[in-house]
Every structure is written in C-alpha cells, then in structure tokens.
Amino acid sequence: MFYVLMKLIIYLFYYLYALKMGVINLIKDVEVSGPIKLDQFLKWANIASTGGHAKILIQTGNVKVNGAVELRRGRVLKKDDQVQIDDQSVYRVFIKDKECK
C-alpha cells in the first residue's frame, strides 16, 4: 500500500513539473459567436472581472496571443487563436457554427 501511495505522489509531482515546464498544455476552449476583441474575450472567458482589469492585464504584458505579447485591447481574435495568460493558462477561441443552431 505504501509503495502504491509513493508511486502516485511521484506521478503527481512529475505531472506538475511537466505542466510548469510546458511539456503538457491544458488548453481550454472558449466558445464565442464570432470574431471578438481581446479585452471582451478576457471578460467573456472570466479571466478578467471588468474591462479595467482586462486593460491592466493587457498593458502589463501578461497576455500573449498565438505566442506573442499583445498590448492592443482591440486586437480582434479569430477562430483557433490562442490566448495565454501569465505564461500558464491557455485559452483557444472556438467560434460556433451558425448552421448548428
């Protein structure tokens, strides 16, 4: 029993280390109805609670779009764009098809 518990703990630490080093990416899909501005996306995905909070996140360089730091709040995000916050959380823009309604 002790051996199994130790093995689980080792796997947990390995998993957390892999997440930190970027070996494993947990990408969260955020569904929107069409192209959306970056600051609106941050609010829609519940990353920022207000527009002012979104503005601060963007202007301090904590937001990357497709791997590049983005400083424009009005940047229009399109299908499959990836938004990364603080080099950790990754969100993918998922635009739902209008035909699926």
PDB file of N, CA and C in Angstrom:
ATOM      1  N   MET A   1       0.825  -1.198   0.000  1.00  0.00           N
ATOM      2  CA  MET A   1       0.000   0.000   0.000  1.00  0.00           C
ATOM      3  C   MET A   1       0.869   1.262   0.000  1.00  0.00           C
ATOM      4  N   PHE A   2       1.899   1.235   0.837  1.00  0.00           N
ATOM      5  CA  PHE A   2       2.807   2.377   0.917  1.00  0.00           C
ATOM      6  C   PHE A   2       3.485   2.615  -0.433  1.00  0.00           C
ATOM      7  N   TYR A   3       3.870   1.535  -1.095  1.00  0.00           N
ATOM      8  CA  TYR A   3       4.526   1.626  -2.395  1.00  0.00           C
ATOM      9  C   TYR A   3       3.609   2.298  -3.419  1.00  0.00           C
ATOM     10  N   VAL A   4       2.340   1.923  -3.427  1.00  0.00           N
ATOM     11  CA  VAL A   4       1.378   2.486  -4.376  1.00  0.00           C
ATOM     12  C   VAL A   4       1.183   3.978  -4.098  1.00  0.00           C
ATOM     13  N   LEU A   5       1.083   4.344  -2.839  1.00  0.00           N
ATOM     14  CA  LEU A   5       0.920   5.743  -2.473  1.00  0.00           C
ATOM     15  C   LEU A   5       2.132   6.567  -2.901  1.00  0.00           C
ATOM     16  N   MET A   6       3.308   6.066  -2.673  1.00  0.00           N
ATOM     17  CA  MET A   6       4.533   6.763  -3.074  1.00  0.00           C
ATOM     18  C   MET A   6       4.599   6.915  -4.601  1.00  0.00           C
ATOM     19  N   LYS A   7       4.178   5.880  -5.308  1.00  0.00           N
ATOM     20  CA  LYS A   7       4.183   5.931  -6.761  1.00  0.00           C
ATOM     21  C   LYS A   7       3.217   7.011  -7.270  1.00  0.00           C
ATOM     22  N   LEU A   8       2.037   7.117  -6.658  1.00  0.00           N
ATOM     23  CA  LEU A   8       1.070   8.146  -7.036  1.00  0.00           C
ATOM     24  C   LEU A   8       1.619   9.545  -6.768  1.00  0.00           C
ATOM     25  N   ILE A   9       2.297   9.714  -5.657  1.00  0.00           N
ATOM     26  CA  ILE A   9       2.881  11.015  -5.326  1.00  0.00           C
ATOM     27  C   ILE A   9       3.957  11.388  -6.334  1.00  0.00           C
ATOM     28  N   ILE A  10       4.772  10.438  -6.722  1.00  0.00           N
ATOM     29  CA  ILE A  10       5.819  10.692  -7.717  1.00  0.00           C
ATOM     30  C   ILE A  10       5.194  11.089  -9.055  1.00  0.00           C
ATOM     31  N   TYR A  11       4.151  10.382  -9.479  1.00  0.00           N
ATOM     32  CA  TYR A  11       3.467  10.729 -10.726  1.00  0.00           C
ATOM     33  C   TYR A  11       2.856  12.120 -10.651  1.00  0.00           C
ATOM     34  N   LEU A  12       2.300  12.478  -9.504  1.00  0.00           N
ATOM     35  CA  LEU A  12       1.715  13.797  -9.328  1.00  0.00           C
ATOM     36  C   LEU A  12       2.774  14.885  -9.474  1.00  0.00           C
ATOM     37  N   PHE A  13       3.925  14.707  -8.821  1.00  0.00           N
ATOM     38  CA  PHE A  13       5.000  15.691  -8.943  1.00  0.00           C
ATOM     39  C   PHE A  13       5.525  15.772 -10.370  1.00  0.00           C
ATOM     40  N   TYR A  14       5.638  14.633 -11.036  1.00  0.00           N
ATOM     41  CA  TYR A  14       6.080  14.631 -12.430  1.00  0.00           C
ATOM     42  C   TYR A  14       5.095  15.408 -13.300  1.00  0.00           C
ATOM     43  N   TYR A  15       3.801  15.176 -13.087  1.00  0.00           N
ATOM     44  CA  TYR A  15       2.761  15.856 -13.852  1.00  0.00           C
ATOM     45  C   TYR A  15       2.821  17.366 -13.622  1.00  0.00           C
ATOM     46  N   LEU A  16       2.944  17.788 -12.362  1.00  0.00           N
ATOM     47  CA  LEU A  16       3.011  19.217 -12.054  1.00  0.00           C
ATOM     48  C   LEU A  16       4.272  19.851 -12.647  1.00  0.00           C
ATOM     49  N   TYR A  17       5.385  19.132 -12.598  1.00  0.00           N
ATOM     50  CA  TYR A  17       6.630  19.636 -13.191  1.00  0.00           C
ATOM     51  C   TYR A  17       6.480  19.775 -14.710  1.00  0.00           C
ATOM     52  N   ALA A  18       5.854  18.796 -15.335  1.00  0.00           N
ATOM     53  CA  ALA A  18       5.645  18.842 -16.784  1.00  0.00           C
ATOM     54  C   ALA A  18       4.740  20.012 -17.163  1.00  0.00           C
ATOM     55  N   LEU A  19       3.719  20.276 -16.358  1.00  0.00           N
ATOM     56  CA  LEU A  19       2.864  21.433 -16.609  1.00  0.00           C
ATOM     57  C   LEU A  19       3.664  22.725 -16.524  1.00  0.00           C
ATOM     58  N   LYS A  20       4.480  22.831 -15.498  1.00  0.00           N
ATOM     59  CA  LYS A  20       5.271  24.048 -15.293  1.00  0.00           C
ATOM     60  C   LYS A  20       6.280  24.259 -16.419  1.00  0.00           C
ATOM     61  N   MET A  21       6.879  23.197 -16.895  1.00  0.00           N
ATOM     62  CA  MET A  21       7.893  23.307 -17.944  1.00  0.00           C
ATOM     63  C   MET A  21       7.289  23.436 -19.347  1.00  0.00           C
ATOM     64  N   GLY A  22       5.980  23.320 -19.448  1.00  0.00           N
ATOM     65  CA  GLY A  22       5.332  23.480 -20.739  1.00  0.00           C
ATOM     66  C   GLY A  22       5.273  22.225 -21.574  1.00  0.00           C
ATOM     67  N   VAL A  23       5.647  21.088 -20.998  1.00  0.00           N
ATOM     68  CA  VAL A  23       5.580  19.822 -21.731  1.00  0.00           C
ATOM     69  C   VAL A  23       4.121  19.436 -21.956  1.00  0.00           C
ATOM     70  N   ILE A  24       3.290  19.723 -20.966  1.00  0.00           N
ATOM     71  CA  ILE A  24       1.860  19.445 -21.052  1.00  0.00           C
ATOM     72  C   ILE A  24       1.133  20.777 -21.075  1.00  0.00           C
ATOM     73  N   ASN A  25       0.287  20.966 -22.042  1.00  0.00           N
ATOM     74  CA  ASN A  25      -0.519  22.186 -22.115  1.00  0.00           C
ATOM     75  C   ASN A  25      -1.982  21.835 -21.913  1.00  0.00           C
ATOM     76  N   LEU A  26      -2.594  22.499 -21.003  1.00  0.00           N
ATOM     77  CA  LEU A  26      -4.029  22.351 -20.827  1.00  0.00           C
ATOM     78  C   LEU A  26      -4.688  23.531 -21.516  1.00  0.00           C
ATOM     79  N   ILE A  27      -5.261  23.269 -22.670  1.00  0.00           N
ATOM     80  CA  ILE A  27      -5.881  24.333 -23.452  1.00  0.00           C
ATOM     81  C   ILE A  27      -7.387  24.267 -23.238  1.00  0.00           C
ATOM     82  N   LYS A  28      -7.946  25.384 -22.834  1.00  0.00           N
ATOM     83  CA  LYS A  28      -9.380  25.466 -22.594  1.00  0.00           C
ATOM     84  C   LYS A  28     -10.039  26.162 -23.787  1.00  0.00           C
ATOM     85  N   ASP A  29     -11.042  25.512 -24.364  1.00  0.00           N
ATOM     86  CA  ASP A  29     -11.795  26.126 -25.460  1.00  0.00           C
ATOM     87  C   ASP A  29     -12.837  27.067 -24.891  1.00  0.00           C
ATOM     88  N   VAL A  30     -12.905  28.276 -25.443  1.00  0.00           N
ATOM     89  CA  VAL A  30     -13.916  29.259 -25.053  1.00  0.00           C
ATOM     90  C   VAL A  30     -14.775  29.536 -26.278  1.00  0.00           C
ATOM     91  N   GLU A  31     -16.060  29.216 -26.172  1.00  0.00           N
ATOM     92  CA  GLU A  31     -16.966  29.340 -27.299  1.00  0.00           C
ATOM     93  C   GLU A  31     -17.513  30.766 -27.399  1.00  0.00           C
ATOM     94  N   VAL A  32     -17.357  31.352 -28.575  1.00  0.00           N
ATOM     95  CA  VAL A  32     -17.892  32.684 -28.863  1.00  0.00           C
ATOM     96  C   VAL A  32     -18.695  32.601 -30.150  1.00  0.00           C
ATOM     97  N   SER A  33     -19.505  33.631 -30.420  1.00  0.00           N
ATOM     98  CA  SER A  33     -20.389  33.579 -31.590  1.00  0.00           C
ATOM     99  C   SER A  33     -19.746  34.128 -32.861  1.00  0.00           C
ATOM    100  N   GLY A  34     -18.601  34.789 -32.736  1.00  0.00           N
ATOM    101  CA  GLY A  34     -17.930  35.350 -33.901  1.00  0.00           C
ATOM    102  C   GLY A  34     -16.627  35.988 -33.479  1.00  0.00           C
ATOM    103  N   PRO A  35     -15.945  36.676 -34.405  1.00  0.00           N
ATOM    104  CA  PRO A  35     -14.712  37.371 -34.014  1.00  0.00           C
ATOM    105  C   PRO A  35     -14.982  38.305 -32.830  1.00  0.00           C
ATOM    106  N   ILE A  36     -14.016  38.405 -31.918  1.00  0.00           N
ATOM    107  CA  ILE A  36     -14.213  39.148 -30.679  1.00  0.00           C
ATOM    108  C   ILE A  36     -12.929  39.890 -30.326  1.00  0.00           C
ATOM    109  N   LYS A  37     -13.059  41.076 -29.741  1.00  0.00           N
ATOM    110  CA  LYS A  37     -11.886  41.839 -29.316  1.00  0.00           C
ATOM    111  C   LYS A  37     -11.255  41.184 -28.096  1.00  0.00           C
ATOM    112  N   LEU A  38      -9.951  41.384 -27.964  1.00  0.00           N
ATOM    113  CA  LEU A  38      -9.191  40.736 -26.899  1.00  0.00           C
ATOM    114  C   LEU A  38      -9.729  41.076 -25.518  1.00  0.00           C
ATOM    115  N   ASP A  39      -9.995  42.340 -25.242  1.00  0.00           N
ATOM    116  CA  ASP A  39     -10.480  42.698 -23.907  1.00  0.00           C
ATOM    117  C   ASP A  39     -11.855  42.100 -23.623  1.00  0.00           C
ATOM    118  N   GLN A  40     -12.713  42.028 -24.647  1.00  0.00           N
ATOM    119  CA  GLN A  40     -14.020  41.404 -24.483  1.00  0.00           C
ATOM    120  C   GLN A  40     -13.882  39.905 -24.233  1.00  0.00           C
ATOM    121  N   PHE A  41     -12.915  39.291 -24.919  1.00  0.00           N
ATOM    122  CA  PHE A  41     -12.673  37.861 -24.734  1.00  0.00           C
ATOM    123  C   PHE A  41     -12.240  37.563 -23.296  1.00  0.00           C
ATOM    124  N   LEU A  42     -11.372  38.403 -22.755  1.00  0.00           N
ATOM    125  CA  LEU A  42     -10.908  38.188 -21.388  1.00  0.00           C
ATOM    126  C   LEU A  42     -12.071  38.253 -20.398  1.00  0.00           C
ATOM    127  N   LYS A  43     -13.008  39.137 -20.639  1.00  0.00           N
ATOM    128  CA  LYS A  43     -14.193  39.221 -19.774  1.00  0.00           C
ATOM    129  C   LYS A  43     -15.119  38.027 -20.017  1.00  0.00           C
ATOM    130  N   TRP A  44     -15.332  37.657 -21.266  1.00  0.00           N
ATOM    131  CA  TRP A  44     -16.226  36.550 -21.625  1.00  0.00           C
ATOM    132  C   TRP A  44     -15.733  35.233 -21.030  1.00  0.00           C
ATOM    133  N   ALA A  45     -14.424  35.035 -21.023  1.00  0.00           N
ATOM    134  CA  ALA A  45     -13.839  33.789 -20.518  1.00  0.00           C
ATOM    135  C   ALA A  45     -13.655  33.812 -18.996  1.00  0.00           C
ATOM    136  N   ASN A  46     -14.127  34.871 -18.349  1.00  0.00           N
ATOM    137  CA  ASN A  46     -13.992  35.039 -16.892  1.00  0.00           C
ATOM    138  C   ASN A  46     -12.536  35.087 -16.434  1.00  0.00           C
ATOM    139  N   ILE A  47     -11.671  35.584 -17.289  1.00  0.00           N
ATOM    140  CA  ILE A  47     -10.267  35.791 -16.922  1.00  0.00           C
ATOM    141  C   ILE A  47     -10.147  37.130 -16.218  1.00  0.00           C
ATOM    142  N   ALA A  48     -10.868  38.119 -16.720  1.00  0.00           N
ATOM    143  CA  ALA A  48     -10.895  39.450 -16.116  1.00  0.00           C
ATOM    144  C   ALA A  48     -12.324  39.740 -15.670  1.00  0.00           C
ATOM    145  N   SER A  49     -12.449  40.343 -14.502  1.00  0.00           N
ATOM    146  CA  SER A  49     -13.789  40.611 -13.972  1.00  0.00           C
ATOM    147  C   SER A  49     -14.407  41.872 -14.580  1.00  0.00           C
ATOM    148  N   THR A  50     -13.570  42.823 -14.975  1.00  0.00           N
ATOM    149  CA  THR A  50     -14.067  44.070 -15.554  1.00  0.00           C
ATOM    150  C   THR A  50     -13.207  44.452 -16.754  1.00  0.00           C
ATOM    151  N   GLY A  51     -13.678  45.453 -17.489  1.00  0.00           N
ATOM    152  CA  GLY A  51     -12.883  45.959 -18.607  1.00  0.00           C
ATOM    153  C   GLY A  51     -11.581  46.586 -18.145  1.00  0.00           C
ATOM    154  N   GLY A  52     -11.619  47.237 -16.983  1.00  0.00           N
ATOM    155  CA  GLY A  52     -10.398  47.827 -16.428  1.00  0.00           C
ATOM    156  C   GLY A  52      -9.368  46.774 -16.059  1.00  0.00           C
ATOM    157  N   HIS A  53      -9.848  45.664 -15.507  1.00  0.00           N
ATOM    158  CA  HIS A  53      -8.942  44.558 -15.174  1.00  0.00           C
ATOM    159  C   HIS A  53      -8.324  43.976 -16.446  1.00  0.00           C
ATOM    160  N   ALA A  54      -9.143  43.820 -17.490  1.00  0.00           N
ATOM    161  CA  ALA A  54      -8.637  43.319 -18.770  1.00  0.00           C
ATOM    162  C   ALA A  54      -7.583  44.261 -19.339  1.00  0.00           C
ATOM    163  N   LYS A  55      -7.845  45.562 -19.240  1.00  0.00           N
ATOM    164  CA  LYS A  55      -6.904  46.571 -19.741  1.00  0.00           C
ATOM    165  C   LYS A  55      -5.553  46.458 -19.030  1.00  0.00           C
ATOM    166  N   ILE A  56      -5.583  46.297 -17.716  1.00  0.00           N
ATOM    167  CA  ILE A  56      -4.338  46.184 -16.939  1.00  0.00           C
ATOM    168  C   ILE A  56      -3.578  44.919 -17.321  1.00  0.00           C
ATOM    169  N   LEU A  57      -4.290  43.792 -17.454  1.00  0.00           N
ATOM    170  CA  LEU A  57      -3.629  42.542 -17.857  1.00  0.00           C
ATOM    171  C   LEU A  57      -2.917  42.698 -19.193  1.00  0.00           C
ATOM    172  N   ILE A  58      -3.591  43.354 -20.134  1.00  0.00           N
ATOM    173  CA  ILE A  58      -3.032  43.505 -21.482  1.00  0.00           C
ATOM    174  C   ILE A  58      -1.860  44.479 -21.471  1.00  0.00           C
ATOM    175  N   GLN A  59      -2.025  45.629 -20.831  1.00  0.00           N
ATOM    176  CA  GLN A  59      -0.987  46.660 -20.863  1.00  0.00           C
ATOM    177  C   GLN A  59       0.267  46.283 -20.083  1.00  0.00           C
ATOM    178  N   THR A  60       0.160  45.370 -19.129  1.00  0.00           N
ATOM    179  CA  THR A  60       1.340  44.950 -18.379  1.00  0.00           C
ATOM    180  C   THR A  60       2.094  43.816 -19.073  1.00  0.00           C
ATOM    181  N   GLY A  61       1.616  43.389 -20.228  1.00  0.00           N
ATOM    182  CA  GLY A  61       2.318  42.364 -20.993  1.00  0.00           C
ATOM    183  C   GLY A  61       2.078  40.960 -20.501  1.00  0.00           C
ATOM    184  N   ASN A  62       1.015  40.741 -19.744  1.00  0.00           N
ATOM    185  CA  ASN A  62       0.713  39.409 -19.209  1.00  0.00           C
ATOM    186  C   ASN A  62      -0.114  38.561 -20.164  1.00  0.00           C
ATOM    187  N   VAL A  63      -0.461  39.101 -21.317  1.00  0.00           N
ATOM    188  CA  VAL A  63      -1.314  38.387 -22.267  1.00  0.00           C
ATOM    189  C   VAL A  63      -0.550  38.159 -23.570  1.00  0.00           C
ATOM    190  N   LYS A  64      -0.545  36.916 -24.014  1.00  0.00           N
ATOM    191  CA  LYS A  64       0.047  36.577 -25.307  1.00  0.00           C
ATOM    192  C   LYS A  64      -1.046  36.039 -26.209  1.00  0.00           C
ATOM    193  N   VAL A  65      -0.975  36.398 -27.480  1.00  0.00           N
ATOM    194  CA  VAL A  65      -1.885  35.852 -28.483  1.00  0.00           C
ATOM    195  C   VAL A  65      -1.037  35.107 -29.491  1.00  0.00           C
ATOM    196  N   ASN A  66      -1.294  33.828 -29.623  1.00  0.00           N
ATOM    197  CA  ASN A  66      -0.533  32.951 -30.519  1.00  0.00           C
ATOM    198  C   ASN A  66       0.969  33.039 -30.246  1.00  0.00           C
ATOM    199  N   GLY A  67       1.335  33.134 -28.969  1.00  0.00           N
ATOM    200  CA  GLY A  67       2.734  33.116 -28.565  1.00  0.00           C
ATOM    201  C   GLY A  67       3.435  34.457 -28.519  1.00  0.00           C
ATOM    202  N   ALA A  68       2.795  35.525 -28.984  1.00  0.00           N
ATOM    203  CA  ALA A  68       3.416  36.855 -28.992  1.00  0.00           C
ATOM    204  C   ALA A  68       2.686  37.767 -28.006  1.00  0.00           C
ATOM    205  N   VAL A  69       3.453  38.568 -27.271  1.00  0.00           N
ATOM    206  CA  VAL A  69       2.851  39.507 -26.330  1.00  0.00           C
ATOM    207  C   VAL A  69       1.977  40.492 -27.099  1.00  0.00           C
ATOM    208  N   GLU A  70       0.752  40.667 -26.626  1.00  0.00           N
ATOM    209  CA  GLU A  70      -0.200  41.563 -27.281  1.00  0.00           C
ATOM    210  C   GLU A  70      -0.539  42.712 -26.344  1.00  0.00           C
ATOM    211  N   LEU A  71      -0.336  43.946 -26.804  1.00  0.00           N
ATOM    212  CA  LEU A  71      -0.587  45.128 -25.997  1.00  0.00           C
ATOM    213  C   LEU A  71      -1.803  45.918 -26.465  1.00  0.00           C
ATOM    214  N   ARG A  72      -2.488  45.430 -27.500  1.00  0.00           N
ATOM    215  CA  ARG A  72      -3.663  46.136 -28.036  1.00  0.00           C
ATOM    216  C   ARG A  72      -4.947  45.490 -27.517  1.00  0.00           C
ATOM    217  N   ARG A  73      -5.750  46.283 -26.823  1.00  0.00           N
ATOM    218  CA  ARG A  73      -7.023  45.762 -26.303  1.00  0.00           C
ATOM    219  C   ARG A  73      -7.982  45.428 -27.429  1.00  0.00           C
ATOM    220  N   GLY A  74      -7.899  46.162 -28.511  1.00  0.00           N
ATOM    221  CA  GLY A  74      -8.833  45.998 -29.617  1.00  0.00           C
ATOM    222  C   GLY A  74      -8.447  44.921 -30.609  1.00  0.00           C
ATOM    223  N   ARG A  75      -7.413  44.170 -30.333  1.00  0.00           N
ATOM    224  CA  ARG A  75      -6.989  43.094 -31.232  1.00  0.00           C
ATOM    225  C   ARG A  75      -8.155  42.135 -31.427  1.00  0.00           C
ATOM    226  N   VAL A  76      -8.523  41.902 -32.683  1.00  0.00           N
ATOM    227  CA  VAL A  76      -9.649  41.017 -32.981  1.00  0.00           C
ATOM    228  C   VAL A  76      -9.149  39.578 -33.035  1.00  0.00           C
ATOM    229  N   LEU A  77      -9.763  38.740 -32.226  1.00  0.00           N
ATOM    230  CA  LEU A  77      -9.411  37.326 -32.179  1.00  0.00           C
ATOM    231  C   LEU A  77     -10.299  36.558 -33.147  1.00  0.00           C
ATOM    232  N   LYS A  78      -9.682  35.611 -33.838  1.00  0.00           N
ATOM    233  CA  LYS A  78     -10.399  34.796 -34.807  1.00  0.00           C
ATOM    234  C   LYS A  78     -10.355  33.342 -34.365  1.00  0.00           C
ATOM    235  N   LYS A  79     -10.997  32.496 -35.135  1.00  0.00           N
ATOM    236  CA  LYS A  79     -11.078  31.072 -34.822  1.00  0.00           C
ATOM    237  C   LYS A  79      -9.686  30.474 -34.612  1.00  0.00           C
ATOM    238  N   ASP A  80      -9.559  29.680 -33.561  1.00  0.00           N
ATOM    239  CA  ASP A  80      -8.348  28.937 -33.200  1.00  0.00           C
ATOM    240  C   ASP A  80      -7.188  29.808 -32.725  1.00  0.00           C
ATOM    241  N   ASP A  81      -7.406  31.101 -32.505  1.00  0.00           N
ATOM    242  CA  ASP A  81      -6.369  31.915 -31.853  1.00  0.00           C
ATOM    243  C   ASP A  81      -6.214  31.420 -30.426  1.00  0.00           C
ATOM    244  N   GLN A  82      -4.976  31.439 -29.930  1.00  0.00           N
ATOM    245  CA  GLN A  82      -4.716  31.003 -28.563  1.00  0.00           C
ATOM    246  C   GLN A  82      -4.274  32.188 -27.724  1.00  0.00           C
ATOM    247  N   VAL A  83      -4.937  32.347 -26.592  1.00  0.00           N
ATOM    248  CA  VAL A  83      -4.646  33.429 -25.659  1.00  0.00           C
ATOM    249  C   VAL A  83      -4.027  32.816 -24.419  1.00  0.00           C
ATOM    250  N   GLN A  84      -2.831  33.295 -24.071  1.00  0.00           N
ATOM    251  CA  GLN A  84      -2.113  32.766 -22.911  1.00  0.00           C
ATOM    252  C   GLN A  84      -1.997  33.852 -21.855  1.00  0.00           C
ATOM    253  N   ILE A  85      -2.302  33.498 -20.619  1.00  0.00           N
ATOM    254  CA  ILE A  85      -2.274  34.437 -19.506  1.00  0.00           C
ATOM    255  C   ILE A  85      -1.144  34.057 -18.561  1.00  0.00           C
ATOM    256  N   ASP A  86      -0.280  35.003 -18.249  1.00  0.00           N
ATOM    257  CA  ASP A  86       0.810  34.806 -17.279  1.00  0.00           C
ATOM    258  C   ASP A  86       1.655  33.566 -17.573  1.00  0.00           C
ATOM    259  N   ASP A  87       1.863  33.253 -18.842  1.00  0.00           N
ATOM    260  CA  ASP A  87       2.669  32.092 -19.252  1.00  0.00           C
ATOM    261  C   ASP A  87       2.171  30.778 -18.668  1.00  0.00           C
ATOM    262  N   GLN A  88       0.895  30.703 -18.318  1.00  0.00           N
ATOM    263  CA  GLN A  88       0.360  29.462 -17.752  1.00  0.00           C
ATOM    264  C   GLN A  88      -0.918  29.035 -18.451  1.00  0.00           C
ATOM    265  N   SER A  89      -2.002  29.702 -18.162  1.00  0.00           N
ATOM    266  CA  SER A  89      -3.304  29.299 -18.691  1.00  0.00           C
ATOM    267  C   SER A  89      -3.404  29.635 -20.176  1.00  0.00           C
ATOM    268  N   VAL A  90      -3.887  28.656 -20.954  1.00  0.00           N
ATOM    269  CA  VAL A  90      -4.034  28.852 -22.396  1.00  0.00           C
ATOM    270  C   VAL A  90      -5.501  28.638 -22.758  1.00  0.00           C
ATOM    271  N   TYR A  91      -6.057  29.598 -23.486  1.00  0.00           N
ATOM    272  CA  TYR A  91      -7.447  29.543 -23.920  1.00  0.00           C
ATOM    273  C   TYR A  91      -7.473  29.623 -25.442  1.00  0.00           C
ATOM    274  N   ARG A  92      -8.306  28.780 -26.065  1.00  0.00           N
ATOM    275  CA  ARG A  92      -8.432  28.792 -27.524  1.00  0.00           C
ATOM    276  C   ARG A  92      -9.798  29.357 -27.894  1.00  0.00           C
ATOM    277  N   VAL A  93      -9.818  30.245 -28.863  1.00  0.00           N
ATOM    278  CA  VAL A  93     -11.059  30.837 -29.341  1.00  0.00           C
ATOM    279  C   VAL A  93     -11.770  29.801 -30.202  1.00  0.00           C
ATOM    280  N   PHE A  94     -12.975  29.450 -29.794  1.00  0.00           N
ATOM    281  CA  PHE A  94     -13.776  28.477 -30.528  1.00  0.00           C
ATOM    282  C   PHE A  94     -15.047  29.176 -30.983  1.00  0.00           C
ATOM    283  N   ILE A  95     -15.167  29.375 -32.294  1.00  0.00           N
ATOM    284  CA  ILE A  95     -16.337  30.053 -32.849  1.00  0.00           C
ATOM    285  C   ILE A  95     -17.340  28.996 -33.285  1.00  0.00           C
ATOM    286  N   LYS A  96     -18.524  29.039 -32.672  1.00  0.00           N
ATOM    287  CA  LYS A  96     -19.535  28.051 -33.011  1.00  0.00           C
ATOM    288  C   LYS A  96     -20.126  28.354 -34.386  1.00  0.00           C
ATOM    289  N   ASP A  97     -20.429  27.291 -35.114  1.00  0.00           N
ATOM    290  CA  ASP A  97     -21.007  27.441 -36.448  1.00  0.00           C
ATOM    291  C   ASP A  97     -22.447  27.904 -36.327  1.00  0.00           C
ATOM    292  N   LYS A  98     -22.829  28.821 -37.200  1.00  0.00           N
ATOM    293  CA  LYS A  98     -24.212  29.319 -37.180  1.00  0.00           C
ATOM    294  C   LYS A  98     -25.184  28.270 -37.699  1.00  0.00           C
ATOM    295  N   GLU A  99     -24.680  27.295 -38.468  1.00  0.00           N
ATOM    296  CA  GLU A  99     -25.538  26.244 -39.012  1.00  0.00           C
ATOM    297  C   GLU A  99     -25.970  25.257 -37.944  1.00  0.00           C
ATOM    298  N   CYS A 100     -25.263  25.208 -36.810  1.00  0.00           N
ATOM    299  CA  CYS A 100     -25.542  24.213 -35.773  1.00  0.00           C
ATOM    300  C   CYS A 100     -26.721  24.601 -34.891  1.00  0.00           C
ATOM    301  N   LYS A 101     -27.275  25.782 -35.072  1.00  0.00           N
ATOM    302  CA  LYS A 101     -28.370  26.234 -34.195  1.00  0.00           C
ATOM    303  C   LYS A 101     -29.633  25.468 -34.383  1.00  0.00           C
TER     304      LYS A 101
END
